[in-house]
Structure formats: C-alpha cells, structure tokens
Coordinates of C-alpha atoms in Angstrom, one line a residue:
Chain A
X2 CA 72.4 60.6 91.4
X3 CA 74.5 59.3 94.2
X4 CA 74.5 60.9 97.7
X5 CA 76.8 63.8 98.7
X6 CA 78.9 64.6 101.7
X7 CA 79.2 68.0 103.3
X8 CA 82.8 69.3 103.2
X9 CA 84.1 72.7 104.3
X10 CA 86.7 74.2 102.0
X11 CA 88.9 77.2 102.7
X12 CA 91.3 79.0 100.3
X13 CA 93.9 81.4 101.8
X14 CA 97.2 82.9 101.0
X15 CA 96.0 84.4 97.8
X16 CA 94.1 81.4 96.3
X17 CA 90.8 83.2 97.1
X18 CA 91.1 85.1 93.9
X19 CA 90.6 82.0 91.9
X20 CA 87.4 81.1 93.8
X21 CA 85.2 84.3 93.5
X22 CA 87.4 86.0 96.1
X23 CA 85.7 84.0 98.7
X24 CA 87.7 82.3 101.5
X25 CA 85.2 79.8 102.9
X26 CA 83.0 77.5 101.0
X27 CA 80.6 74.8 102.1
X28 CA 80.2 72.2 99.4
X29 CA 78.3 69.1 98.8
X30 CA 80.7 66.6 97.3
X31 CA 79.5 63.5 95.5
X32 CA 80.3 60.7 98.0
X33 CA 81.9 58.6 95.3
X34 CA 84.0 59.3 92.2
X35 CA 81.8 58.4 89.2
X36 CA 84.8 57.6 87.1
X37 CA 86.2 55.0 89.5
X38 CA 83.2 54.2 91.7
X39 CA 85.5 54.6 94.6
X40 CA 84.7 56.7 97.7
X41 CA 85.5 60.4 97.2
X42 CA 89.1 61.2 98.1
X43 CA 91.1 64.4 98.1
X44 CA 92.3 63.7 94.6
X45 CA 88.7 63.7 93.4
X46 CA 87.9 66.7 95.5
X47 CA 90.7 68.8 93.8
X48 CA 89.4 67.8 90.4
X49 CA 85.8 68.6 91.4
X50 CA 86.8 72.0 92.8
X51 CA 88.5 72.9 89.4
X52 CA 85.4 71.9 87.5
X53 CA 82.7 73.2 89.8
X54 CA 83.9 75.9 92.1
X55 CA 86.8 77.7 90.3
X56 CA 85.6 80.8 88.6
X57 CA 89.0 81.9 87.2
X58 CA 90.4 80.4 84.0
X59 CA 93.9 80.2 85.5
X60 CA 93.7 76.6 86.6
X61 CA 97.5 76.3 86.6
X62 CA 97.7 78.6 89.6
X63 CA 96.0 75.8 91.5
X64 CA 96.7 72.5 89.8
X65 CA 99.8 71.4 87.8
X66 CA 100.3 68.0 86.3
X67 CA 97.3 66.5 87.9
X68 CA 98.0 67.6 91.5
X69 CA 98.0 70.7 93.6
X70 CA 100.7 73.1 92.4
X71 CA 104.0 72.8 94.4
X72 CA 104.0 75.6 96.9
X73 CA 100.4 75.2 97.9
X74 CA 99.9 73.6 101.3
X75 CA 96.9 71.4 101.9
X76 CA 95.6 70.9 105.4
X77 CA 93.0 68.2 106.2
X78 CA 91.3 68.9 109.5
X79 CA 94.2 71.2 110.3
X80 CA 96.9 68.7 109.7
X81 CA 99.4 68.6 106.8
X82 CA 97.9 66.4 104.1
X83 CA 101.2 64.5 103.8
X84 CA 100.4 63.0 107.2
X85 CA 96.9 62.0 106.0
X86 CA 97.8 60.2 102.8
X87 CA 97.5 63.2 100.4
X88 CA 95.2 62.5 97.4
X89 CA 94.3 59.1 98.7
X90 CA 92.6 60.4 101.9
X91 CA 89.0 59.5 101.8
X92 CA 86.7 62.4 102.8
X93 CA 84.3 62.1 105.7
X94 CA 81.2 64.2 106.2
X95 CA 82.1 67.4 108.0
X96 CA 85.8 67.3 107.1
X97 CA 87.6 70.6 106.6
X98 CA 90.1 71.0 103.8
X99 CA 92.3 74.2 103.7
X100 CA 94.4 75.2 100.7
X101 CA 97.1 77.8 101.5
X102 CA 99.3 79.3 98.9
X103 CA 102.8 80.1 99.9
X104 CA 103.5 81.5 96.5
X105 CA 102.2 85.0 97.0
X106 CA 104.3 88.0 98.0
X107 CA 105.7 88.3 101.4
Chain B
X6 CA 98.9 55.0 108.4
X7 CA 101.8 55.0 110.7
X8 CA 101.3 56.3 114.3
X9 CA 100.0 59.8 114.1
X10 CA 101.0 61.2 117.5
X11 CA 103.4 64.1 117.9
X12 CA 107.0 62.9 118.1
X13 CA 107.8 65.5 120.7
X14 CA 105.0 65.5 123.3
X15 CA 103.6 62.1 122.5
X16 CA 100.2 63.3 123.4
X17 CA 98.7 65.4 120.7
X18 CA 97.9 64.3 117.2
X19 CA 100.7 65.2 114.7
X20 CA 99.7 68.0 112.4
X21 CA 102.9 69.1 110.7
X22 CA 105.5 67.3 108.7
X23 CA 108.7 69.4 109.1
X24 CA 110.4 69.8 105.7
X25 CA 113.9 69.9 107.1
X26 CA 113.9 66.6 109.0
X27 CA 110.5 64.9 108.4
X28 CA 109.5 65.2 112.0
X29 CA 105.8 64.7 112.6
X30 CA 104.7 67.1 115.3
X31 CA 101.6 68.8 116.7
X32 CA 100.9 72.5 116.3
X33 CA 101.8 73.7 119.8
X34 CA 105.1 71.8 119.7
X35 CA 105.7 73.2 116.2
X36 CA 105.1 76.8 117.3
X37 CA 107.5 76.3 120.2
X38 CA 110.2 74.8 118.1
X39 CA 109.9 77.4 115.4
X40 CA 110.3 80.2 117.9
X41 CA 113.2 78.4 119.5
X42 CA 115.0 78.0 116.2
X43 CA 114.6 81.7 115.3
X44 CA 115.9 82.6 118.8
X45 CA 118.9 80.2 118.2
X46 CA 119.6 81.9 114.8
X47 CA 119.5 85.3 116.5
X48 CA 121.7 84.4 119.5
X49 CA 124.2 82.3 117.6
X50 CA 124.9 85.1 115.2
X51 CA 124.8 87.9 117.9
X52 CA 122.3 89.6 115.6
X53 CA 121.2 92.2 118.1
X54 CA 122.8 94.3 120.8
X55 CA 120.9 94.5 124.1
X56 CA 118.6 97.5 124.0
X57 CA 119.1 98.0 120.3
X58 CA 116.4 99.8 118.3
X59 CA 115.3 97.6 115.5
X60 CA 112.9 98.4 112.6
X61 CA 111.0 95.5 111.1
X62 CA 110.5 96.0 107.4
X63 CA 106.8 95.3 107.3
X64 CA 104.8 94.7 104.1
X65 CA 101.7 93.1 105.7
X66 CA 102.6 89.9 103.9
X67 CA 103.2 86.5 105.6
X68 CA 106.9 86.7 106.1
X69 CA 107.1 90.1 107.7
X70 CA 104.0 89.4 109.7
X71 CA 105.5 86.2 111.1
X72 CA 108.8 88.0 111.7
X73 CA 107.1 90.8 113.7
X74 CA 105.1 88.3 115.7
X75 CA 108.0 86.0 116.5
X76 CA 110.4 88.9 117.3
X77 CA 107.9 90.5 119.6
X78 CA 107.3 87.1 121.3
X79 CA 111.0 86.4 121.7
X80 CA 111.8 89.9 122.8
X81 CA 109.3 89.6 125.6
X82 CA 110.1 86.0 126.5
X83 CA 113.9 86.3 126.6
X84 CA 114.2 89.9 127.8
X85 CA 116.3 90.9 124.9
X86 CA 115.3 94.5 125.6
X87 CA 114.9 95.4 121.9
X88 CA 113.1 98.5 121.0
X89 CA 111.0 97.2 118.0
X90 CA 109.2 99.3 115.5
X91 CA 107.4 98.5 112.3
X92 CA 108.6 100.3 109.2
X93 CA 106.5 100.1 106.0
X94 CA 107.1 101.5 102.5
X95 CA 104.2 102.9 100.6
X96 CA 105.2 102.5 97.0
X97 CA 102.0 104.1 95.9
X98 CA 100.4 101.1 94.1
X99 CA 96.6 101.5 94.3
X100 CA 94.7 98.3 94.9
X101 CA 97.8 96.6 96.4
X102 CA 99.9 98.5 98.8
X103 CA 97.0 100.5 100.2
X104 CA 95.3 97.2 101.2
X105 CA 98.5 95.6 102.6
X106 CA 99.2 98.8 104.7
X107 CA 95.8 98.3 106.4
X108 CA 97.2 94.9 107.6
X109 CA 100.3 96.5 108.9
X110 CA 98.2 99.1 110.8
X111 CA 96.3 96.2 112.4
X112 CA 99.6 94.5 113.3
X113 CA 100.8 97.7 114.9
X114 CA 97.8 97.6 117.2
X115 CA 97.9 93.9 117.8
X116 CA 101.6 93.7 118.7
X117 CA 101.7 97.1 120.3
X118 CA 104.5 98.2 118.1
X119 CA 104.8 101.8 116.7
X120 CA 104.5 102.1 112.9
X121 CA 106.2 104.4 110.5
X122 CA 105.2 104.6 106.9
X123 CA 107.5 106.1 104.3
X124 CA 106.1 106.8 100.8
X125 CA 107.8 106.9 97.4
X126 CA 105.8 110.0 96.6
X127 CA 107.3 111.8 99.6
X128 CA 110.8 110.6 99.0
X129 CA 111.1 110.7 95.3
X130 CA 108.2 112.7 94.0
X131 CA 106.9 109.7 92.2
X132 CA 104.5 107.0 93.3
X133 CA 104.8 103.6 91.5
X134 CA 101.5 104.2 89.8
X135 CA 103.0 107.3 88.3
X136 CA 106.2 105.5 87.4
X137 CA 104.2 102.8 85.6
X138 CA 102.2 105.4 83.8
X139 CA 105.5 106.8 82.6
X140 CA 107.6 103.7 81.8
X141 CA 105.0 101.0 81.3
X142 CA 104.7 97.7 83.2
X143 CA 107.9 96.3 81.8
X144 CA 110.9 97.0 83.9
X145 CA 109.1 98.9 86.5
X146 CA 110.2 96.4 89.1
X147 CA 113.7 97.7 88.8
X148 CA 112.5 101.2 89.8
X149 CA 110.6 99.7 92.7
X150 CA 113.5 97.7 93.9
X151 CA 116.1 100.4 93.7
X152 CA 113.8 102.9 95.4
X153 CA 112.8 100.5 98.1
X154 CA 116.3 99.8 99.3
X155 CA 116.9 103.5 100.0
X156 CA 113.4 104.1 101.3
X157 CA 113.9 101.5 104.1
X158 CA 117.2 103.1 105.1
X159 CA 115.8 106.6 105.0
X160 CA 112.8 105.5 107.0
X161 CA 115.0 103.8 109.6
X162 CA 117.2 106.9 109.8
X163 CA 114.1 109.1 110.3
X164 CA 113.2 106.8 113.2
X165 CA 116.7 106.9 114.6
X166 CA 117.1 103.2 114.0
X167 CA 120.3 101.7 112.9
X168 CA 119.2 98.2 112.1
X169 CA 116.4 96.9 109.8
X170 CA 115.3 93.3 109.8
X171 CA 113.5 91.8 106.8
X172 CA 111.4 88.7 106.4
X173 CA 113.5 86.9 103.8
X174 CA 113.2 83.1 104.3
X175 CA 115.2 80.1 103.3
X176 CA 113.1 79.7 100.1
X177 CA 113.8 83.3 99.1
X178 CA 117.5 82.8 99.7
X179 CA 117.6 79.5 97.8
X180 CA 115.8 81.1 95.0
X181 CA 118.3 84.0 94.9
X182 CA 121.2 81.6 95.1
X183 CA 119.9 79.7 92.1
X184 CA 119.1 82.8 90.1
X185 CA 122.5 84.3 90.6
X186 CA 124.2 81.0 89.9
X187 CA 122.3 80.8 86.6
X188 CA 123.3 84.4 85.8
X189 CA 126.9 83.9 86.9
X190 CA 126.7 86.7 89.4
X191 CA 128.7 85.4 92.4
X192 CA 129.1 88.7 94.2
X193 CA 125.3 89.0 94.5
X194 CA 125.0 85.3 95.4
X195 CA 127.4 85.9 98.2
X196 CA 125.5 88.9 99.5
X197 CA 122.2 87.0 99.5
X198 CA 123.5 84.2 101.7
X199 CA 124.8 86.5 104.4
X200 CA 122.5 86.9 107.4
X201 CA 123.7 90.4 107.9
X202 CA 124.3 92.6 104.9
X203 CA 127.2 95.0 105.2
X204 CA 127.4 98.2 107.1
X205 CA 129.5 100.5 105.0
X206 CA 129.6 103.2 107.6
X207 CA 133.3 102.6 108.3
X208 CA 134.1 103.8 104.8
X209 CA 132.4 107.1 105.4
X210 CA 133.4 110.0 107.4
X211 CA 132.1 110.0 110.9
X212 CA 129.5 112.7 111.3
X213 CA 128.4 113.7 114.7
X214 CA 128.3 111.3 117.6
X215 CA 126.3 108.2 117.2
X216 CA 123.7 109.9 115.0
X217 CA 122.0 107.5 112.6
X218 CA 122.5 108.4 109.0
X219 CA 120.6 106.6 106.3
X220 CA 123.9 105.5 104.9
X221 CA 124.9 103.3 107.8
X222 CA 121.8 101.2 108.5
X223 CA 122.5 97.5 109.1
X224 CA 120.3 94.9 107.4
X225 CA 119.6 91.4 108.5
X226 CA 117.3 88.5 107.9
X227 CA 116.5 86.5 111.0
X228 CA 114.3 84.0 109.1
X229 CA 117.0 83.0 106.7
X230 CA 116.9 79.3 107.9
X231 CA 113.1 79.2 108.1
X232 CA 111.2 77.4 105.4
X233 CA 108.4 79.3 103.7
X234 CA 106.1 76.4 104.4
X235 CA 106.8 76.7 108.1
X236 CA 106.3 80.4 108.1
X237 CA 102.9 79.9 106.5
X238 CA 102.1 77.1 109.0
X239 CA 103.1 79.3 111.8
X240 CA 100.9 82.1 110.6
X241 CA 98.0 79.6 110.1
X242 CA 98.3 77.9 113.5
X243 CA 98.8 81.2 115.4
X244 CA 95.9 82.6 113.4
X245 CA 97.9 85.6 112.3
X246 CA 96.2 87.8 109.8
X247 CA 98.3 88.8 106.8
X248 CA 97.8 90.2 103.4
X249 CA 98.4 88.0 100.4
X250 CA 97.8 89.5 97.0
X251 CA 100.4 89.6 94.3
X252 CA 101.6 93.0 93.3
X253 CA 99.4 94.1 90.4
X254 CA 102.4 95.2 88.4
X255 CA 104.3 91.9 88.5
X256 CA 101.9 89.2 87.6
X257 CA 104.7 87.3 85.8
X258 CA 106.8 87.3 89.0
X259 CA 104.5 84.5 90.1
X260 CA 106.0 82.3 87.5
X261 CA 109.6 83.1 88.3
X262 CA 111.3 80.0 87.1
X263 CA 113.8 79.7 90.0
X264 CA 110.9 79.8 92.3
X265 CA 109.1 77.1 90.5
X266 CA 112.2 75.0 90.4
X267 CA 112.7 75.4 94.2
X268 CA 109.1 74.4 94.9
X269 CA 109.3 71.4 92.6
X270 CA 112.5 70.3 94.3
X271 CA 110.9 70.8 97.7
X272 CA 108.1 68.4 96.8
X273 CA 110.6 65.7 95.8
X274 CA 113.2 66.3 98.5
X275 CA 112.3 69.0 101.0
X276 CA 115.9 69.2 102.4
X277 CA 117.0 70.6 99.1
X278 CA 116.0 74.1 100.1
X279 CA 118.3 74.4 103.1
X280 CA 120.9 72.5 101.1
X281 CA 120.9 75.1 98.4
X282 CA 121.2 77.8 101.1
X283 CA 124.1 75.9 102.6
X284 CA 125.7 75.5 99.2
X285 CA 125.3 79.2 98.6
X286 CA 127.0 80.0 101.9
X287 CA 129.9 77.7 101.0
X288 CA 130.1 79.2 97.5
X289 CA 130.1 82.7 98.9
X290 CA 133.4 81.9 100.7
X291 CA 135.0 81.4 97.4
X292 CA 133.9 84.7 96.1
X293 CA 136.7 87.4 95.9
X294 CA 136.4 89.7 98.9
X295 CA 134.6 86.9 100.7
X296 CA 136.9 87.1 103.8
X297 CA 135.5 90.4 104.7
X298 CA 132.0 89.2 104.2
X299 CA 132.5 86.1 106.2
X300 CA 134.1 87.8 109.1
X301 CA 131.1 90.1 108.9
X302 CA 128.8 87.2 109.1
X303 CA 130.7 85.8 112.1
X304 CA 131.0 88.9 114.1
X305 CA 127.6 90.3 113.5
X306 CA 128.5 92.7 110.8
X307 CA 130.4 95.6 112.3
X308 CA 131.8 97.5 109.4
X309 CA 134.3 96.0 106.9
X310 CA 132.9 98.1 104.2
X311 CA 134.4 96.4 101.2
X312 CA 131.5 94.0 100.8
X313 CA 129.6 97.1 99.9
X314 CA 125.9 97.6 100.2
X315 CA 125.4 98.9 96.8
X316 CA 122.4 100.9 95.9
X317 CA 121.0 98.3 93.5
X318 CA 118.7 96.5 95.9
X319 CA 119.3 92.8 96.3
X320 CA 115.9 91.6 95.6
X321 CA 114.4 93.0 98.8
X322 CA 110.9 93.4 99.8
X323 CA 107.6 91.8 99.1
X324 CA 107.5 92.4 95.4
X325 CA 108.7 90.9 92.3
X326 CA 112.3 92.0 92.2
X327 CA 113.6 88.7 93.5
X328 CA 110.9 86.6 92.0
X329 CA 111.0 88.1 88.6
X330 CA 112.3 86.1 85.7
X331 CA 115.9 87.1 85.3
X332 CA 116.0 88.3 81.8
X333 CA 114.1 91.5 82.1
X334 CA 115.9 92.6 85.2
X335 CA 119.3 91.7 83.7
X336 CA 118.5 93.7 80.6
X337 CA 117.5 96.7 82.7
X338 CA 120.6 96.4 84.8
X339 CA 122.7 96.2 81.7
X340 CA 121.2 99.5 80.6
X341 CA 121.9 101.0 84.0
X342 CA 125.5 99.9 83.8
X343 CA 125.8 101.5 80.4
X344 CA 124.4 104.7 81.8
X345 CA 126.9 104.6 84.6
X346 CA 129.7 104.0 82.2
X347 CA 128.6 107.0 80.2
X348 CA 128.5 109.0 83.4
X349 CA 132.0 108.0 84.3
X350 CA 133.2 109.1 80.9
X351 CA 131.5 112.3 81.3
X352 CA 133.4 112.9 84.6
X353 CA 136.6 112.7 82.7
X354 CA 136.1 116.2 81.6
X355 CA 134.7 117.6 84.8
X356 CA 137.2 116.1 87.2
X357 CA 139.9 118.7 86.6
X358 CA 138.1 121.8 87.4
X359 CA 136.1 121.3 90.6
X360 CA 138.4 118.7 92.1
X361 CA 137.9 119.8 95.6
X362 CA 134.1 120.1 95.4
X363 CA 133.8 116.7 93.8
X364 CA 135.9 115.1 96.5
X365 CA 133.9 116.7 99.3
X366 CA 130.6 115.9 97.7
X367 CA 131.6 112.3 97.3
X368 CA 132.7 112.2 100.8
X369 CA 135.7 110.1 99.9
X370 CA 139.1 111.1 101.1
X371 CA 141.1 111.1 98.0
X372 CA 144.3 113.0 97.5
X373 CA 145.3 114.8 94.4
X374 CA 147.6 112.0 93.3
X375 CA 144.8 109.5 93.5
X376 CA 142.5 111.7 91.6
X377 CA 145.1 112.1 88.9
X378 CA 145.6 108.3 88.8
X379 CA 141.9 107.9 88.5
X380 CA 141.8 110.2 85.7
X381 CA 144.5 108.3 83.8
X382 CA 142.8 105.1 84.5
X383 CA 139.6 106.3 83.0
X384 CA 141.4 107.7 80.0
X385 CA 143.1 104.4 79.4
X386 CA 139.7 102.9 79.3
X387 CA 140.3 100.9 82.4
X388 CA 137.2 100.8 84.4
X389 CA 137.8 101.5 88.0
X390 CA 136.6 99.6 91.0
X391 CA 133.0 100.6 90.4
X392 CA 133.0 98.5 87.3
X393 CA 134.8 95.7 89.0
X394 CA 132.1 95.7 91.5
X395 CA 129.2 95.4 89.1
X396 CA 130.7 93.4 86.3
X397 CA 129.9 89.8 87.1
X398 CA 132.5 88.1 85.0
X399 CA 136.2 88.7 85.9
X400 CA 137.9 90.2 82.9
X401 CA 141.6 90.3 82.2
X402 CA 141.8 93.8 83.3
X403 CA 140.4 92.9 86.7
X404 CA 142.8 90.0 87.1
X405 CA 145.6 92.4 86.4
X406 CA 144.5 94.8 88.9
X407 CA 144.0 92.1 91.4
X408 CA 147.5 90.9 91.0
X409 CA 148.7 94.4 91.5
X410 CA 146.8 94.5 94.7
X411 CA 148.8 91.6 96.1
X412 CA 152.0 93.6 96.3
X413 CA 150.5 97.0 97.0
X414 CA 148.0 97.5 99.7
X415 CA 144.7 96.0 98.7
X416 CA 142.8 98.3 96.4
X417 CA 140.4 100.2 98.4
X418 CA 136.9 100.1 97.1
X419 CA 135.9 103.6 96.2
X420 CA 132.5 103.4 97.9
X421 CA 131.4 107.0 98.2
X422 CA 128.2 108.8 98.4
X423 CA 125.9 109.9 95.6
X424 CA 126.7 113.5 94.9
X425 CA 123.0 114.3 94.6
X426 CA 121.3 112.5 97.4
X427 CA 124.2 111.4 99.6
X428 CA 123.2 107.7 99.5
X429 CA 125.9 105.1 99.3
X430 CA 127.0 104.5 95.8
X431 CA 130.0 103.2 93.9
X432 CA 129.2 105.7 91.2
X433 CA 129.1 109.5 91.5
X434 CA 125.4 109.4 91.1
X435 CA 123.4 106.5 92.6
X436 CA 121.0 104.3 90.7
X437 CA 118.0 105.8 92.2
X438 CA 119.1 109.3 91.1
X439 CA 119.9 108.0 87.6
X440 CA 116.4 106.5 87.4
X441 CA 114.8 109.6 88.8
X442 CA 116.7 111.8 86.3
X443 CA 115.2 109.7 83.5
X444 CA 111.8 110.0 84.9
X445 CA 112.0 113.7 85.6
X446 CA 113.4 114.5 82.2
X447 CA 110.3 112.9 80.6
X448 CA 108.0 114.7 82.9
X449 CA 107.0 118.1 81.5
X450 CA 107.7 119.8 84.8
X451 CA 110.9 120.9 86.6
X452 CA 112.1 121.4 90.0
X453 CA 111.6 117.8 91.3
X454 CA 114.4 116.9 93.6
X455 CA 115.3 113.8 95.6
X456 CA 113.5 114.2 98.9
X457 CA 115.0 113.7 102.2
X458 CA 118.5 115.1 101.7
X459 CA 119.0 114.3 105.4

C-alpha cells in the first residue's frame, strides 16, 4: 500500500455529530488517490472522510452532489478554501483542514 | 494561484474571501472591517440612544454570540455608553437549551455582561418538553415561536430594558424574504426587512412615567447586513465559543427549502444574499402601510404603531420557526386564524353587556359609536382590521375599506391588548393565550394562568 500523510481535521458548528461527536481528528490520509493515481487533494479527502471517518448515515448533511454541502465552510490552514483552489488543493503533511457548518441554529 | 496577500494591509496572507465583494483579506483586517461595518449600520440608522439599556437576545448560538461580542467591543471602543445585558429564554428543552444556556453563562463571564434567564415554565406554566408531550412534534415550533416573542419582551421589561437586539443576519432575512414571497405574505416580508421592528407603544395609553412595559419593547437586528459566513468566520478567528446543535424538536428545519436555496445561490453568486435583502427592502416600500414602516426605519423606530408588532412572532430566535418548511407553519397559522375568527364571532354576543369593561380591558379608547359600528361590521360578516392585518391576500372587502379610508381619516388599526395577559394583540385574546387555553384544556388540571401579568 502506498504511503500516507498526516493531516489534522476539525469539525465544528454542529458537524461534530456526524463524526462520533469528536471535534478534532488526526488522520493518516493515503498520499495519492488510488482511482486517479494523482496526489491526494481536498476532493479526495472529503470522499475519504465520508467512507472512513463518518459514523453517521446522514452523509447528505456533509456532502451534496459530490462536494461539501453549501453552507459548510472549509478552511485550509486557517484560510478560506476558495483562496486555496478548493477541491484541487493538494494536501501536504501537517496540513490542517477545518469544516465549519453555518447551517445550525443561531 | 493569484497573489495571496491581503488586499488591505498588503502584508499578511489572505485568509478570507468576502462574499459581498470578493475581497481577499487577512483575518485581522477582516475582524476590523466586520466590526466597522456593524458600527456603520448602528450609527447610520441611529439604532441606539446614548446611555440606552439594551438587552441582547442570547441563545448561545453563533449569531447572538457574535452580536454580544461585537456590541461589547464597539460599545467600549466608541464610548456609546450602552448598558448591555444578556437576555436568554429557557424554553425547557432538555438536551438542547440546557446546554446552550451553559454557553450563555460563560459569555456572561467572558464579556462581563449581566445575564437574565426567563423560562417558559415560569411564564406560561409549560416547558416545551411538556408542550411536545401534549401536542406532539408536529406544529410545536408554532408554540415555541409565539411564546418566545412575548418571553423576550417580558424578560426585557423585568430588566427595565426597552430595547432588545437579536442576532438575525443577512442570510436569515434573505430566507424570510423568499419564504414570504413564496407564500404571498407581503406584510410579513416587509417586517422582516426592517432593521427596527415597530414600537406600538404610541397606540397604548401611557402608564406611569417612562416605566418599561413589556408591551413597548423595541426590537432591532444590528447584523441584518452581515453574511452568515462572515459571522461564522468572525467567531472562528476570534475563537469565540458558541453552541451549535440543532433543536431536537425541529430536525426538519435543517432542510428548510428556502435556506437550501439561499445557500445554493450563495455558492454560485454570493452577492445574491444581500441582493435578496435589498430587493426585500424595496418590495417592502410597496406594501400597504409601508410609509409608516419606512419612516420608522429611517428615524430609528419611534412609534408609528400601525405597522404593528403582532403577537405572532416573526420567525425570531434560534430555532426552527424561520427555518421550518412553510407548509406546516402555514397550516398551523390557518388554524389559529380560524380560532380567532371564531373568537370574534363569539364576541358579537358579549359586546353589548359589558361594553365598558371590554373597552378598558382592551385598553383601546373606543367610544360607544365605534363599538356599535364594530358590532354591525361583525354582523355583516365584514372582518375588521384584525383580519385585514393577518389575511395575506387583499380581498374585495379590504379594497373597499381602503377606498373608504381615503376620504375619511385613515382607518386606525385596532391594536389593543390581550384581555387576559395584556400583551399587544389585534385580537381580544392574543395567540399565546389561545395556544395556552388549548393546552390547559387538555391538561387534567385547573388554575393555570398566564404568568407575569405585569
């Protein structure tokens, strides 16, 4: 099996409930996407999280139509993922990705 | 990737893409500009009087947490001299509100603001857990919404505060605009877009000198132009701790279709949210009775009662009421409306005997002739102004009466007080009391009265 890269993941704003009510996770992400043989990017990470880390069947509260549900903010190393290339951003060892839901009660 | 430095300070790395103008800025610049914009909203609308006591409706969620943090910061920075307090409503929902209130208690310490908690159980004799046990999960949001509106006002009055600010943001308002557009409910659309909701105190007899009654509490939403995204970003970068679990009784609220539509639009074109808000404001000007409301918006909302803060609750608070799918709410309101009509018909018989007492209870100065007219109107089956106020679609009857109003002095809205609890109501009995009556009837126990009574 190919090597992995360590990535820190955080879920807040109510998303914790989908991931065993745990806010912070340290994961070992495969360093490349086996289906494309490309280096692991955020798109691959989201898919991987659904398949490997999510403990709740309500996947549609996290992902809709192949990407993060509208209303969920993604921060890559504390910056808006839209500034970093969104799904195409290639993850580096030690990166931190935060998913914040804005959809829960205010 | 294009240059990633902050467009404002040109030193730090850009961390935020602003939805309203696509600016790429760093976190410190973002926090500064976010605070400046809220300050601008407050000053340009003359939202507060110097030295005013202001209660922040605090749920422990992101919006009210950010509102409390920003107002506290701005009040200190600009010497507004506001006397800020946190006001929380305990609906009595175990596993939800009890946890979020813990967050509010922490905020009270962190921001050094006093905290007042008002519970449904104290005010109404019913916690939401008990209401749900009685009526089931369907439709309980209506009870919660109607009760909350009064609870905030009563809590404010207990604190001697005449102004309550809530954390409604641009996304919430855009959502409400769309929902009311889809339901054809322009009066409510109009109310949602106004930064200050009306102060009907002028319609009521003046009691005492300057004493705060729960019937003349002003409401406003200082974050009306702030994107939800920016509120969450502000909380994230300022490391504010807030509570974020959906109310256990409204899991479907999460899927509110207007909300989904707004979020989908935002992804394609982020400006859409503020554009919908702006469109709502423009549409509100076309709504009958809008002049009063607009002048209110401009002058900071001193009286002009006609706009009417009704007791139905305009989707306030952190729960599902504004996020719920329209149908259920609409059905419930339909039922309420029917109840009210039935009530009005019932009064037809009663009006004659205790004319004086009814008048004084209602707190509406109505001479005998008016009362007689009213009676005739009811008999003719013409619904009076209360119905005009709640019926969303203009009927022939209404058009007629509007025409009449052009020659004669404009028809005064009969906004009175609930004869049971004294809350503002266009009906003789307010919605909260109607709901409570239903609940209490079903409960095998007597003697439960509306609390407070002021």
